[in-house]
Each structure stands twice: as structure tokens, then as C-alpha cells.
Short mmCIF file of C-alpha atoms and ligand atoms in Angstrom, two decimals:
data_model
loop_
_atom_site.label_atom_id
_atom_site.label_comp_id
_atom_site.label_asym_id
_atom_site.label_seq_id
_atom_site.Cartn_x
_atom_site.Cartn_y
_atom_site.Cartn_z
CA UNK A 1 7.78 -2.72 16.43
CA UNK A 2 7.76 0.80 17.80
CA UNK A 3 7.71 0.68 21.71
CA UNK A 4 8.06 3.04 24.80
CA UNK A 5 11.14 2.47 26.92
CA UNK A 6 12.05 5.13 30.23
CA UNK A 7 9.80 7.32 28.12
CA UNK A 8 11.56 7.00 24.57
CA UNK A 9 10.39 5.75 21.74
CA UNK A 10 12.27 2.73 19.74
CA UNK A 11 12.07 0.88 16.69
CA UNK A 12 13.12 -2.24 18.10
CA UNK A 13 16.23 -2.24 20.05
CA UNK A 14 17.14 1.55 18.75
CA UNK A 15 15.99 5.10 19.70
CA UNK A 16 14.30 6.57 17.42
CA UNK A 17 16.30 9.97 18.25
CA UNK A 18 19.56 8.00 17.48
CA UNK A 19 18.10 7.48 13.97
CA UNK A 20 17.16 11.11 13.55
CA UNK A 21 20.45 12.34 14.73
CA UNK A 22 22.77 10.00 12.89
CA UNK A 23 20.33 10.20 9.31
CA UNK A 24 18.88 13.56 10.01
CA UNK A 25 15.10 14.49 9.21
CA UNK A 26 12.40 14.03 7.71
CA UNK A 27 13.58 10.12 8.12
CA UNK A 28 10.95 7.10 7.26
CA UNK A 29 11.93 4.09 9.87
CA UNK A 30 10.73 0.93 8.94
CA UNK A 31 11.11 -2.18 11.13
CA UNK A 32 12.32 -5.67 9.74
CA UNK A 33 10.82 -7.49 12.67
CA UNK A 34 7.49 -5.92 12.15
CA UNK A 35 7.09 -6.56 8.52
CA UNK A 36 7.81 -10.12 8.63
CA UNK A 37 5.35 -11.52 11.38
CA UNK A 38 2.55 -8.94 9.91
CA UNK A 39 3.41 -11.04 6.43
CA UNK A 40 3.61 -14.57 8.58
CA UNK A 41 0.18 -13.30 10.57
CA UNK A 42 -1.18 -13.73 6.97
CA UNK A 43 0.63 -16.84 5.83
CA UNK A 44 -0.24 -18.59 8.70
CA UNK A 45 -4.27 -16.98 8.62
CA UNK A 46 -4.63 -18.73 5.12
CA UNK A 47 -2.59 -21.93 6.15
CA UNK A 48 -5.61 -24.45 5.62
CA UNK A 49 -6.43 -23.79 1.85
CA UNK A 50 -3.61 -23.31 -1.18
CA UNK A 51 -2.71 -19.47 -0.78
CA UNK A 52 -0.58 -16.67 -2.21
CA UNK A 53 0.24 -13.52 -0.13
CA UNK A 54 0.43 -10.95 -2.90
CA UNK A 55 1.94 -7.68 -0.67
CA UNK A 56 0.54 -5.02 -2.83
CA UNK A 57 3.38 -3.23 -4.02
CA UNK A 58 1.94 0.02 -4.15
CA UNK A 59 1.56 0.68 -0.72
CA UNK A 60 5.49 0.92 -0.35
CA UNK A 61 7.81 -0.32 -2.87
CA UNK A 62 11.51 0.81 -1.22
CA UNK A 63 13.43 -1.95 -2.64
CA UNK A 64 14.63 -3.70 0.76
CA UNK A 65 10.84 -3.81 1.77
CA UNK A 66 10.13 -6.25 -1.64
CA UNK A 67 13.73 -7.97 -0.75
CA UNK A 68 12.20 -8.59 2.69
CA UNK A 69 8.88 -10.42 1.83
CA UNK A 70 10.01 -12.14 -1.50
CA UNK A 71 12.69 -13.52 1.86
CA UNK A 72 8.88 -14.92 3.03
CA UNK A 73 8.28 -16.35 -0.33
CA UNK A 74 5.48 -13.70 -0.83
CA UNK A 75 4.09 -13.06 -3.95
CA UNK A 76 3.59 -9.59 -5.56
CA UNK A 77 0.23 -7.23 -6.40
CA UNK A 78 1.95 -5.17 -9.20
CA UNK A 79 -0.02 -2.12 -10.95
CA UNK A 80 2.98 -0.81 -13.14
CA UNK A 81 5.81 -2.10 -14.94
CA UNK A 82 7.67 0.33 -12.76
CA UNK A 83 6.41 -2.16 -9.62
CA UNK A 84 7.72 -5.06 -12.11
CA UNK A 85 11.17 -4.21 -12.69
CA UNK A 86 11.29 -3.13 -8.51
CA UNK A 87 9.90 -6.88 -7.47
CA UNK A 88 12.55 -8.53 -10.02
CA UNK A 89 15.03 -5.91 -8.68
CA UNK A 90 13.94 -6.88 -5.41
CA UNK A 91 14.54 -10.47 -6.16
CA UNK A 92 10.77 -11.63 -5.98
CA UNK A 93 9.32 -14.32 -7.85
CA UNK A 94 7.76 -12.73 -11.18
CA UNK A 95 5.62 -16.80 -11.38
CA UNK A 96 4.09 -15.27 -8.11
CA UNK A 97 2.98 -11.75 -9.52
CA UNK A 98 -0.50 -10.69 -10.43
CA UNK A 99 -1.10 -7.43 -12.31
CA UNK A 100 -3.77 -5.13 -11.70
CA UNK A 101 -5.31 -1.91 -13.17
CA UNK A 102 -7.51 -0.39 -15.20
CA UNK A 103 -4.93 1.36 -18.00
CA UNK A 104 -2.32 -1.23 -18.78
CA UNK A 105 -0.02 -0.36 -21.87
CA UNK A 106 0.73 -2.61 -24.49
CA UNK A 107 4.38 -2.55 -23.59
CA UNK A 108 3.68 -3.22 -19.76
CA UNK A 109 1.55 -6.07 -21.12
CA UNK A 110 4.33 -7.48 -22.68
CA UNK A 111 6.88 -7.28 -20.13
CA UNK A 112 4.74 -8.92 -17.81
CA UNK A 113 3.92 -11.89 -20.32
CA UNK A 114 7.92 -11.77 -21.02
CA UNK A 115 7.99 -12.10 -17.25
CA UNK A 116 5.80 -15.11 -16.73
CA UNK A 117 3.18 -13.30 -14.00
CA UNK A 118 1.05 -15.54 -12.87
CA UNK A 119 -2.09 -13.99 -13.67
CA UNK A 120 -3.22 -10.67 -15.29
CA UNK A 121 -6.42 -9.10 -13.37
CA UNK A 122 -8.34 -7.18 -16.62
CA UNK A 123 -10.88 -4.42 -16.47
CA UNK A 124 -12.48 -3.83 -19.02
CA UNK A 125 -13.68 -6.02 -22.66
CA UNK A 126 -10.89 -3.27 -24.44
CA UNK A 127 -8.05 -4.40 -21.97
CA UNK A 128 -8.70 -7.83 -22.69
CA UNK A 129 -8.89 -7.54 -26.58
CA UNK A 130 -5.36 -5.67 -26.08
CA UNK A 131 -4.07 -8.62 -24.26
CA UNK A 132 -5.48 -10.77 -26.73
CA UNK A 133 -3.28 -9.24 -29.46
CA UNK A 134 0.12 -8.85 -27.31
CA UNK A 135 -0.02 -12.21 -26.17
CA UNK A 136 -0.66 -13.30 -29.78
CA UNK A 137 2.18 -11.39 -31.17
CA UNK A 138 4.53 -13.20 -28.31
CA UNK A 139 3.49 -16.41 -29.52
CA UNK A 140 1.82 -17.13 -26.16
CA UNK A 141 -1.25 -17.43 -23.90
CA UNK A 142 -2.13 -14.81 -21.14
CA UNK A 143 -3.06 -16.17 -17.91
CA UNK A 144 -6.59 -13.99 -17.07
CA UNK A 145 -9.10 -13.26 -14.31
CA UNK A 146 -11.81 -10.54 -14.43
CA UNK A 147 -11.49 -8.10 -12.07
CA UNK A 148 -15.34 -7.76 -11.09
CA UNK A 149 -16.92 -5.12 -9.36
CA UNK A 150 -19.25 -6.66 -6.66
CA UNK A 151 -21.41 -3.37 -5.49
CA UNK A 152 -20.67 -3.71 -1.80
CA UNK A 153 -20.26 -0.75 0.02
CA UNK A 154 -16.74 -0.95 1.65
CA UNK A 155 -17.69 2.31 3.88
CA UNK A 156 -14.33 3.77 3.78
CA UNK A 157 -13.60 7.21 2.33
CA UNK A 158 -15.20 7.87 -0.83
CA UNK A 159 -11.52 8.57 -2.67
CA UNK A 160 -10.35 5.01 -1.52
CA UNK A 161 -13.47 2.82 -1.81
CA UNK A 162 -13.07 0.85 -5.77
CA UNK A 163 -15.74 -1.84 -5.65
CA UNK A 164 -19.22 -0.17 -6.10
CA UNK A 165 -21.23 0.30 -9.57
CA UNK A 166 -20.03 3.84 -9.88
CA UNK A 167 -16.54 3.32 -9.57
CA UNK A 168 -13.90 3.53 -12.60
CA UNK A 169 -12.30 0.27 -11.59
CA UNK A 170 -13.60 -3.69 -12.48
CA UNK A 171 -16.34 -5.16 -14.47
CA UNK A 172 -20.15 -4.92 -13.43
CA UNK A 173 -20.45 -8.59 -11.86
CA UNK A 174 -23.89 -8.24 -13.63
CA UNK A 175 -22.39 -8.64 -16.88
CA UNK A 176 -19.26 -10.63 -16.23
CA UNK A 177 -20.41 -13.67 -17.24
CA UNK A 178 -20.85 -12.95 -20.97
CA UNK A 179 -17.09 -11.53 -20.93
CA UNK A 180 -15.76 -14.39 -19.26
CA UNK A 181 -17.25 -16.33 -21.92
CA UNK A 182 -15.77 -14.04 -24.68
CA UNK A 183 -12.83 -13.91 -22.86
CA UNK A 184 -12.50 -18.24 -23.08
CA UNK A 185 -13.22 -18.27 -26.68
CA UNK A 186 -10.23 -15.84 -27.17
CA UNK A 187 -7.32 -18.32 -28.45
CA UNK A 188 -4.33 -16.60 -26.67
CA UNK A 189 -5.87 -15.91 -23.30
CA UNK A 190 -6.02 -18.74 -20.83
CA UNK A 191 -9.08 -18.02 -18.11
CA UNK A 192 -7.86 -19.18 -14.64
CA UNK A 193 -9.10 -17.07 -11.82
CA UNK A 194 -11.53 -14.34 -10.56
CA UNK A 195 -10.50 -11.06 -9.20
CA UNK A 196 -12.42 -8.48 -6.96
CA UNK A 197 -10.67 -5.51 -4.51
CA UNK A 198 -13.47 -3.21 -3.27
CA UNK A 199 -11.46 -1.03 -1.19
CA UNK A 200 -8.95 -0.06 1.07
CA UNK A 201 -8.62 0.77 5.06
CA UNK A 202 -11.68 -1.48 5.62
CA UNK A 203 -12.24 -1.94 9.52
CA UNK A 204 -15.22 -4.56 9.39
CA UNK A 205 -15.52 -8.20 7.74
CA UNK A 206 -19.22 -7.81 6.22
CA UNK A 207 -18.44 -5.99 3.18
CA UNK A 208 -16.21 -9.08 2.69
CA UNK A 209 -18.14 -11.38 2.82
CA UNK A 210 -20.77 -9.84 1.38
CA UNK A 211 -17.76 -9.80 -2.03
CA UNK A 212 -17.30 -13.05 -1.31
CA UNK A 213 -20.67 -14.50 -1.38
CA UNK A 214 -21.20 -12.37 -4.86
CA UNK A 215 -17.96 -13.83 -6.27
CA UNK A 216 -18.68 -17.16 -5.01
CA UNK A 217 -22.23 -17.57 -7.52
CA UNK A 218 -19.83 -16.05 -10.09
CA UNK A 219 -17.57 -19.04 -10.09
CA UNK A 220 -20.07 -21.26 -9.64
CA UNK A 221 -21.99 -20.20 -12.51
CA UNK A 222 -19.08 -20.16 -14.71
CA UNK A 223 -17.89 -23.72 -13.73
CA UNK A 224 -21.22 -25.05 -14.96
CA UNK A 225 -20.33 -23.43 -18.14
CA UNK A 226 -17.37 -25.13 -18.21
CA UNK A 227 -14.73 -22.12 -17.30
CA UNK A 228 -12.44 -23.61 -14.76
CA UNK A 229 -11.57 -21.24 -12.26
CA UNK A 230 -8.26 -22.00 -10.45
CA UNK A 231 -7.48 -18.66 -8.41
CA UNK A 232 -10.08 -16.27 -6.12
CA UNK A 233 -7.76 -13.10 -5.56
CA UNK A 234 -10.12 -10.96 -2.54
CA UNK A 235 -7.71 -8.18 -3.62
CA UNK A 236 -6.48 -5.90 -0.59
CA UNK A 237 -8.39 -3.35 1.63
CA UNK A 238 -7.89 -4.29 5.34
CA UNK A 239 -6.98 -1.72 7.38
CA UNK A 240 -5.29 -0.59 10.16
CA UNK A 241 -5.34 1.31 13.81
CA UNK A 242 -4.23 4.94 13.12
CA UNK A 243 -6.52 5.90 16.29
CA UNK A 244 -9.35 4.46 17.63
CA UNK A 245 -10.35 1.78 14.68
CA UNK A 246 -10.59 -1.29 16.00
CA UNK A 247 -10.19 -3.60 12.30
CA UNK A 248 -10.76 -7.33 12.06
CA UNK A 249 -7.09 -8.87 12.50
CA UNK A 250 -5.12 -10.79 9.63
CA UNK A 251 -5.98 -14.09 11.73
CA UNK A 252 -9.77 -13.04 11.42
CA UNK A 253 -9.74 -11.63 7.89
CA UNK A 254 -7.89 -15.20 6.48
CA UNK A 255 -10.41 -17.20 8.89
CA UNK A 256 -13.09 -15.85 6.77
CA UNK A 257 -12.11 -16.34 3.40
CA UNK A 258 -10.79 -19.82 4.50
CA UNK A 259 -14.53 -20.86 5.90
CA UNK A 260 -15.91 -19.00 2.83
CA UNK A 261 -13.83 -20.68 0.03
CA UNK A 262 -12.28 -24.09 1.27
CA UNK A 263 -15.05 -26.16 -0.84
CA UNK A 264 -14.22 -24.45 -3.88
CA UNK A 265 -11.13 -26.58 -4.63
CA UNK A 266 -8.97 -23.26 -5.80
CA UNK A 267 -6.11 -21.35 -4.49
CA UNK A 268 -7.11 -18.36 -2.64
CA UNK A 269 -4.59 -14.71 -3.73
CA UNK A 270 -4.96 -11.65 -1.26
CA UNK A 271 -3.09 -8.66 -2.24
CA UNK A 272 -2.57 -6.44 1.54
CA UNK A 273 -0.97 -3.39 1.18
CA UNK A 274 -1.46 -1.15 4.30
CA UNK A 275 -2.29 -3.91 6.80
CA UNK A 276 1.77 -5.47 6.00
CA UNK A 277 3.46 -2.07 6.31
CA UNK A 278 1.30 0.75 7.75
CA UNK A 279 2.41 0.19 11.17
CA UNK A 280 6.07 -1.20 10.68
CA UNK A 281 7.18 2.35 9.88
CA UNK A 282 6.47 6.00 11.20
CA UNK A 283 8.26 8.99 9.68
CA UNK A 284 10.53 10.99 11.71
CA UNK A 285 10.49 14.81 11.77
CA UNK A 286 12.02 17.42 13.88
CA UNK A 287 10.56 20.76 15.15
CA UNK A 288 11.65 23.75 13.20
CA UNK A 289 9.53 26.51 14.96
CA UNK A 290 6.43 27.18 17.12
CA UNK A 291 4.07 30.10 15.80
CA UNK A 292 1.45 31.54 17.52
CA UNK A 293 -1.43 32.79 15.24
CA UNK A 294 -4.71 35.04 16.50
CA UNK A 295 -6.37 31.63 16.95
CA UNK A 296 -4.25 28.84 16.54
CA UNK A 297 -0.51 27.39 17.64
CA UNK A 298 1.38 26.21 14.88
CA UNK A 299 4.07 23.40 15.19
CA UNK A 300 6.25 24.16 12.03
CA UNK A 301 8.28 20.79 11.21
CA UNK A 302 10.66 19.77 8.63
CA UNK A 303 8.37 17.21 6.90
CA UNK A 304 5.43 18.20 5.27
CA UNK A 305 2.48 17.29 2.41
CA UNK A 306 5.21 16.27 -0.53
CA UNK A 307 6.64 13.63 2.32
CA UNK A 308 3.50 12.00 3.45
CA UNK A 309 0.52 13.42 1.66
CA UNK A 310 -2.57 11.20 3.70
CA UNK A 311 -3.93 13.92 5.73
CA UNK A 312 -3.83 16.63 2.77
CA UNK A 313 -5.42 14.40 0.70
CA UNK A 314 -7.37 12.67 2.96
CA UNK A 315 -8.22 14.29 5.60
CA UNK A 316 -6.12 11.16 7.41
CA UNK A 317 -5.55 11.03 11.12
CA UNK A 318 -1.94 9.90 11.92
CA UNK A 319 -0.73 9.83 15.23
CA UNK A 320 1.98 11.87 16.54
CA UNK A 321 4.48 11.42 19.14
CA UNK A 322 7.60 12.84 20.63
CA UNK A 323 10.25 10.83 20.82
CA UNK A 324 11.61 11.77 23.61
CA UNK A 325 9.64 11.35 26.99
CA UNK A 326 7.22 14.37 27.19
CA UNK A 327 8.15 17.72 28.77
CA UNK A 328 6.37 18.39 31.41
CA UNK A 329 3.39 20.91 31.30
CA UNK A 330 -0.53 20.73 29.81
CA UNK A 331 -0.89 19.35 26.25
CA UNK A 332 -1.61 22.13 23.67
CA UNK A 333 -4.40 22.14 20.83
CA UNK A 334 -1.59 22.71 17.91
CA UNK A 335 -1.65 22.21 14.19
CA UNK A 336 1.51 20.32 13.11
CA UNK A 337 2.44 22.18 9.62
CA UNK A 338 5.07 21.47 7.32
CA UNK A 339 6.93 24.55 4.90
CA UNK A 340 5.34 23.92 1.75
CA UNK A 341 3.45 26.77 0.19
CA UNK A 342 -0.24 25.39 0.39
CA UNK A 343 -2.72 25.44 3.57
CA UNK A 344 -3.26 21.70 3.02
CA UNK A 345 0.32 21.30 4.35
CA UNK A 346 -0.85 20.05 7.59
CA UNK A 347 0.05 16.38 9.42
CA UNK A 348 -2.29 17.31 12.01
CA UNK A 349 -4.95 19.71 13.30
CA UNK A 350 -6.21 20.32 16.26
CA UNK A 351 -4.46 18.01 17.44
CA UNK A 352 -3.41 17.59 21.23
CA UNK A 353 0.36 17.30 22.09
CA UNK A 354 2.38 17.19 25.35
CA UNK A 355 4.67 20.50 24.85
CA UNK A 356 7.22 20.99 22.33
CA UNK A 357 10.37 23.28 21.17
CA UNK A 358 12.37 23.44 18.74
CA UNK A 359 14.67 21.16 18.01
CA UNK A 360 11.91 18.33 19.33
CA UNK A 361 11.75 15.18 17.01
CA UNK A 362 8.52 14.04 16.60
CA UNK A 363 7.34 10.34 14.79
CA UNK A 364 4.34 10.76 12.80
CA UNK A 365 3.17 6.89 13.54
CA UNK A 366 1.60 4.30 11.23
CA UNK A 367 3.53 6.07 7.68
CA UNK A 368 4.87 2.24 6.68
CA UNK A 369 1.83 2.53 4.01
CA UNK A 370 1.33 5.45 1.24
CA UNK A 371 3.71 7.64 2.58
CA UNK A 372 6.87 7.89 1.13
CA UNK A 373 5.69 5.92 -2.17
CA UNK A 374 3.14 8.94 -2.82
CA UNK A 375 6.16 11.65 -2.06
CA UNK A 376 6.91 14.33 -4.58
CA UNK A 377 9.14 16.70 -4.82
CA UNK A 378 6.95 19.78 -5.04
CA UNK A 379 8.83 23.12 -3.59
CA UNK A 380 11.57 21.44 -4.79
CA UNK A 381 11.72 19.80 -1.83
CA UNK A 382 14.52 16.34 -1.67
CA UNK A 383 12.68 13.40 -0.71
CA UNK A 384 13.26 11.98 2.87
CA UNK A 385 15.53 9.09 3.58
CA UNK A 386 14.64 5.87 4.89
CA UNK A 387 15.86 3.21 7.44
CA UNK A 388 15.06 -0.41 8.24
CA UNK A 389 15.84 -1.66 11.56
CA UNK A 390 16.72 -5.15 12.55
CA UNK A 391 17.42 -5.57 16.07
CA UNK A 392 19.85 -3.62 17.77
CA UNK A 393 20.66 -2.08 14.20
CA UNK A 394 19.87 -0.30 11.54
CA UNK A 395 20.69 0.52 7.56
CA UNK A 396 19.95 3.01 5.38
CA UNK A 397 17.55 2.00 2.44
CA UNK A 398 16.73 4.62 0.44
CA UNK A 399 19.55 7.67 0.77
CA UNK A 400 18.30 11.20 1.33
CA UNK A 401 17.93 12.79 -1.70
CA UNK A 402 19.91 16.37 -3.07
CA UNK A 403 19.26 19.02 -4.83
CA UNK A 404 21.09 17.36 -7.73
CA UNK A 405 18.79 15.03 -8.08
CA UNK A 406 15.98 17.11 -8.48
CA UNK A 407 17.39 18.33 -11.91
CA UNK A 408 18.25 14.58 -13.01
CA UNK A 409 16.94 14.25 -16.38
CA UNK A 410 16.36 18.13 -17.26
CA UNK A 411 18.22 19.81 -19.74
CA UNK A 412 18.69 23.18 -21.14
CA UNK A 413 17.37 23.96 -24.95
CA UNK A 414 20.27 25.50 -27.12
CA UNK A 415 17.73 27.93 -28.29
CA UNK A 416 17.94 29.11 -24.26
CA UNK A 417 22.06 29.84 -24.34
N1 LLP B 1 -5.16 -4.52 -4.66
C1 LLP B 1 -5.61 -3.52 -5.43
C2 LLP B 1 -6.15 -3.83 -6.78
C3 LLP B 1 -5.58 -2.19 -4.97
O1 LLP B 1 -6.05 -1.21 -5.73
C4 LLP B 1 -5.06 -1.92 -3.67
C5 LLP B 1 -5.00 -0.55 -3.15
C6 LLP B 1 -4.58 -3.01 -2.91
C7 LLP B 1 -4.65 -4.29 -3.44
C8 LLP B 1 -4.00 -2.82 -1.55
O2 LLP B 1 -4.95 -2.33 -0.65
P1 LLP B 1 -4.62 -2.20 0.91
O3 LLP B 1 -4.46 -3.60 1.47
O4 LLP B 1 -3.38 -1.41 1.05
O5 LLP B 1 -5.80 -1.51 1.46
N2 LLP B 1 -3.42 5.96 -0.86
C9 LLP B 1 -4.56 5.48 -0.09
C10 LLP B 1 -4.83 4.01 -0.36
C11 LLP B 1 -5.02 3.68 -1.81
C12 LLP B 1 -5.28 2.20 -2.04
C13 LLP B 1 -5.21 1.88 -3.49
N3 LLP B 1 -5.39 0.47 -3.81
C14 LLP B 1 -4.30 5.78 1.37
O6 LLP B 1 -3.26 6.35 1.70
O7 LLP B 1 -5.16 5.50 2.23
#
């Protein structure tokens, strides 16, 4: 938890400016407290029906983070093999693993049937006639659901709402039916669940439920044909206070799905992402220079669009705070800029901030989620290091990367000399 103290900010029982003097900056902080009772807020949420907590693994997949739910006995939303081989390396359950997306390889296919996932969520008719064949070259059966695309309108941003009919992700619900019954005459695929995830950063429960009650005639049209459905995975998608959102809690969310779903007689899968880690870490960056422009103050800081890309990308509002308690004087309009060569390099614009100098560390708040996992190197720039804090302490997870690692893996052609 991050909290104000005599006018600093912590991460738990340590300042946040010991962290950026001691690691240096740009620095992702992460808190261990934080992440477990936002995974337990969850647990406890879906407590009345069977339940698996899949933490989608995309949303930040630093190695301790996976260590510290598969601790909670959470289960995995995986979109890679990449995000396989980190939850085994992480130590999570692969029996507790469900695999999404729309362009699975063959050979991810198979390491995740080598793995024992418990269920594969397919796209399209093609992705399931691909699993089909790997599973029958393994000698065994693929555990399915259909990821369906209900048409609800999540109203998020357009780049991060997945479940209407124009999206690239999911099967028309319209036409579901007939695949699910190719799908069960298909000897090496077992059918066992349904699937939906209609977007991400939602901040009401209608579009929910409005999924839900699409999903639920789904299931019970194909029980009558005699598909037995054993899992409902809602997918992801609630989101989080960056500002002024005000989104349905975890308690709320699980509520729902439990009043919607408890007659069904099936074990309900959610896959959160942001809504686990978005607020259990902020990213730490310190004040290089202040600029003043014809029209605008510029707040130059070491951390910039290939360390957390959200409001580039986005047009994403993340909070910003110094560390240290204010200076005193009248906040400034400023855009907080980072050094890379594009005018998208911004964290914030327009934004008003208490005075700041050089030298100032600042926490860019709510970065747990998409931040560093959506980091490139781009200007050759070393990715930031990161920190989880437990307490009155803290480790490093993820070193600070150098320049040496930027040319891992390149090589000079003899042709070249
Ligand atoms: N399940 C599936 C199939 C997904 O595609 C996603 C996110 C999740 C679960 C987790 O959703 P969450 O609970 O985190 O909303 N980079 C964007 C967000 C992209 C979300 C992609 N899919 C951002 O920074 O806002």
C-alpha cells in the first residue's frame, strides 16, 4: 500500500525516496502486502461457488509477482508460451492455467498440452482444427472452451474494449453453437467450459451482466444438447481508480457473478489483470530538468514512453506525486516528459503539480499493471529495475538493466569485418 506519512510517501513501512536512492531511477515498486489482499479480496468475493482466480499474466509477469499469487494458490490467464515457462518458473500450478488468444502456434499448443493447462480458450473454427491435430499427434485430448464474443459494449477505450461484433478477438455468440457442436464431435478435444472477456478497465457492472446473461442461454442451450459445460471463465476487465473512476469493487464484481451463476452447478474462472496489480506498484522517477517553452513548462524526467507506455498509447491518466512533502509555492500547469525522441513521450499533460527541481523524485502512481511488461528498449534505453516491498523491507526483483544487455543476442556478419 502506498501511504502519506509527515508528508512522504511509502510503500509500506519504507520511503519511497530510500528506494530511489539506494536502486536509483526509473525504479517500479511493487508492494507484497498489496498484491495479496487485492488477490484474497477476490478469493474471498467468489467464496460461495467453486472458483479459480486466474491473475492474468499479462498485465505484469516479473517473476516474484507469479511466485507471490501461485503463494495464494492462484491460478494463471496465460496468452504465450513465454507467460508458460514464467508461471512454471514462477512455481504456479500449470493444472490451474487457462490459455487465451487468438494466434496460438502449434508449438505453444503443445507445450501447454505437455503442461496439463486446464483449459484452452479457442477463437476461431481454424484454432480449434489446429488443436485437434496437436493434441492428436500427443496421443491426447485438449481440454476446450469457446471464447465467445457477446456484443456488449464494455465502454472503455476503443483500443482496449475485445468483446463487440467488430472486434478481432472470440467467436460471434450467434454462431457458437454450431462450433461447439463441431468442436464435441472432434475425437481429441474434450468440451468443458465457456469463455468470454469483453474488455479491460471496465468501471460499471452492466456490461457484465449483460455478458453474463448472453453466456448464460449459451450454456443452457448447449446442455440440452448434451455438451456438459463444467467451467464459465468471465475473463478479466475490471478496472481501477487512476483519478476520479469510481469502479465496482472485487467484493461487488464476485457478488455478481456469484448471484448470476450459483444455479448453474459449474466452477466459475475470472482472469483480473489490472484490478490485482495496478495499484500495488507506482514507478519511481527523478527530475532531470525544468524547461520553459513559449507556452508550456516542461518537467523533463528520467523515465519516459519505452518505461510505461499507457499515456502515449492511450492517452492514460496516471497520477503523479512527489515523494517528498511538497515545496511550498502555487502548483504549476506542467507537462511531465521523458528523453525519448518522439512528442508522445509524455506521462502527463497539463497536468497540475505542487513545485518541483531537479533532483525531485516523483511516483507516477497506479503502474503495478501494463507498465513495465509493455517496456521496450527503444533509444536504446535499459529497462528500469524493480522492487517488491514487504514490510519494513524491500528486494530487488528484476535488476536494472545495461547497456550490455541491449546487444544480447546480436552479432556481427563476417561479411561486415
Ligand atoms: N483475459 C483476457 C483474455 C485478456 O485479454 C485480458 C486483458 C485480461 C484477461 C485481463 O484484463 P484486466 O483484468 O487486466 O483488465 N494494455 C492495456 C490493457 C490491455 C488488456 C488486454 N487484455 C492498458 O494498459 O490499459
Amino acid at each position: 500500500m502506498f501511504t502519506e506519512r509527515d508528508g512522504q510517501l511509502y510503500c509500506d513501512g519504507v520511503p519511497l525516496a530510500r528506494i530511489a536512492a539506494e536502486v536509483g531511477t526509473p525504479t517500479y515498486v511493487y508492494s507484497l502486502p498489496a498484491l495479496r489482499e487485492s488477490y484474497r479480496a477476490y478469493d474471498r468475493a467468489l467464496a460461495p461457488v467453486p472458483h479459480v482466480v486466474c491473475y492474468s499474466v499479462k498485465a505484469n509477469n516479473t517473476l516474484a509477482i507469479l511466485r507471490a499469487f501461485a503463494r495464494e494458490g492462484s491460478g494463471f490467464d496465460i496468452v504465450s508460451g513465454g507467460e508458460l515457462f514464467r508461471v512454471e518458473r514462477g512455481g504456479g500450478d500449470p493444472r490451474r492455467v487457462v490459455f487465451a488468444g487468438l494466434g496460438k502456434t502449434r508449438d505453444e499448443m503443445a507445450q501447454a498440452l505437455a503442461a496439463g493447462i486446464l483449459m484452452f480458450n479457442v477463437e476461431s473454427v481454424a484454432e480449434l482444427e489446429a488443436l485437434e491435430q496437436v493434441a492428436a499427434a500427443a496421443g491426447r485430448r485438449a481440454p476446450v472452451a469457446l471464447r465467445v464474443n457477446p456484443d456488449v459494449d464494455p465502454k472503455t477505450h476503443p483500443y482496449i474494449s475485445t468483446g463487440m461484433q467488430k472486434s478481432k478477438f472470440g467467436i460471434d455468440i450467434g454462431v457458437a453453437l454450431e462450433i461447439y457442436e463441431h468442436a464435441a464431435r472432434l475425437p481429441h478435444l474434450d468440451v468443458v467450459g465457456v469463455d468470454c472477456h469483453i474488455g479491460s478497465q471496465l468501471t460499471s457492472l452492466t456490461p457484465f451482466t449483460d455478458a453474463l446473461a448472453r453466456v448464460r442461454m449459451l450454456i443452457g442451450r448447449l446442455r440440452e444438447r448434451g455438451i456438459g459445460i463444467h467451467y464459465l471463465d468471465m475473463g478479466g476487465g475490471l478496472g481501477i481508480t487512476y483519478s476520479e473512476e469510481r469502479p465496482p469493487t472485487p467484493a461487488e464484481y464476485g457478488a455478481a457473478l456469484v448471484a448470476g451463476t450459483r444455479d448453474l452447478d459449474l466452477t466459475m474462472i475470472v482472469e483480473p489483470g489490472r484490478s490485482l496489480v495496478g495499484n500495488a506498484g507506482v514507478l519511481l522517477t527523478r527530475v532531470l530538468y525544468l524547461k520553459d517553452g513559449p507556452v508550456k513548462r516542461f518537467v523533463i524526467v528520467d523515465a519516459a514512453m519505452n518505461d510505461l507506455i499507457r499515456p502515449a498509447l492511450y492517452g492514460a491518466y496516471q497520477e503523479i506525486r512527489p515523494v517528498m512533502a511538497p515545496r511550498p509555492g502555487k502548483t504549476e500547469t506542467v507537462d511531465v516528459v521523458g528523453p525519448v525522441c518522439e512528442s508522445a513521450d509524455f506521462l502527463a499533460q497539463d497536468r497540475s503539480l505542487p513545485p518541483v527541481e531537479a533532483d525531485d523524485v516523483l511516483a507516477v502512481m497506479s503502474a503495478g499493471a501494463y507498465g513495465f511488461v509493455m517496456a521496450s528498449n527503444y533509444n536504446a534505453r535499459p529497462r528500469a529495475a524493480a522492487v517488491l516491498v514487504d514490510g519494513e523491507r524491500y528486494d530487488v526483483i528484476r535488476e536494472r538493466e545495461s547497456v550490455e544487455d541491449l546487444i544480447r543476442g546480436e552479432s556481427l556478419p563476417a561479411s561486415l569485418g
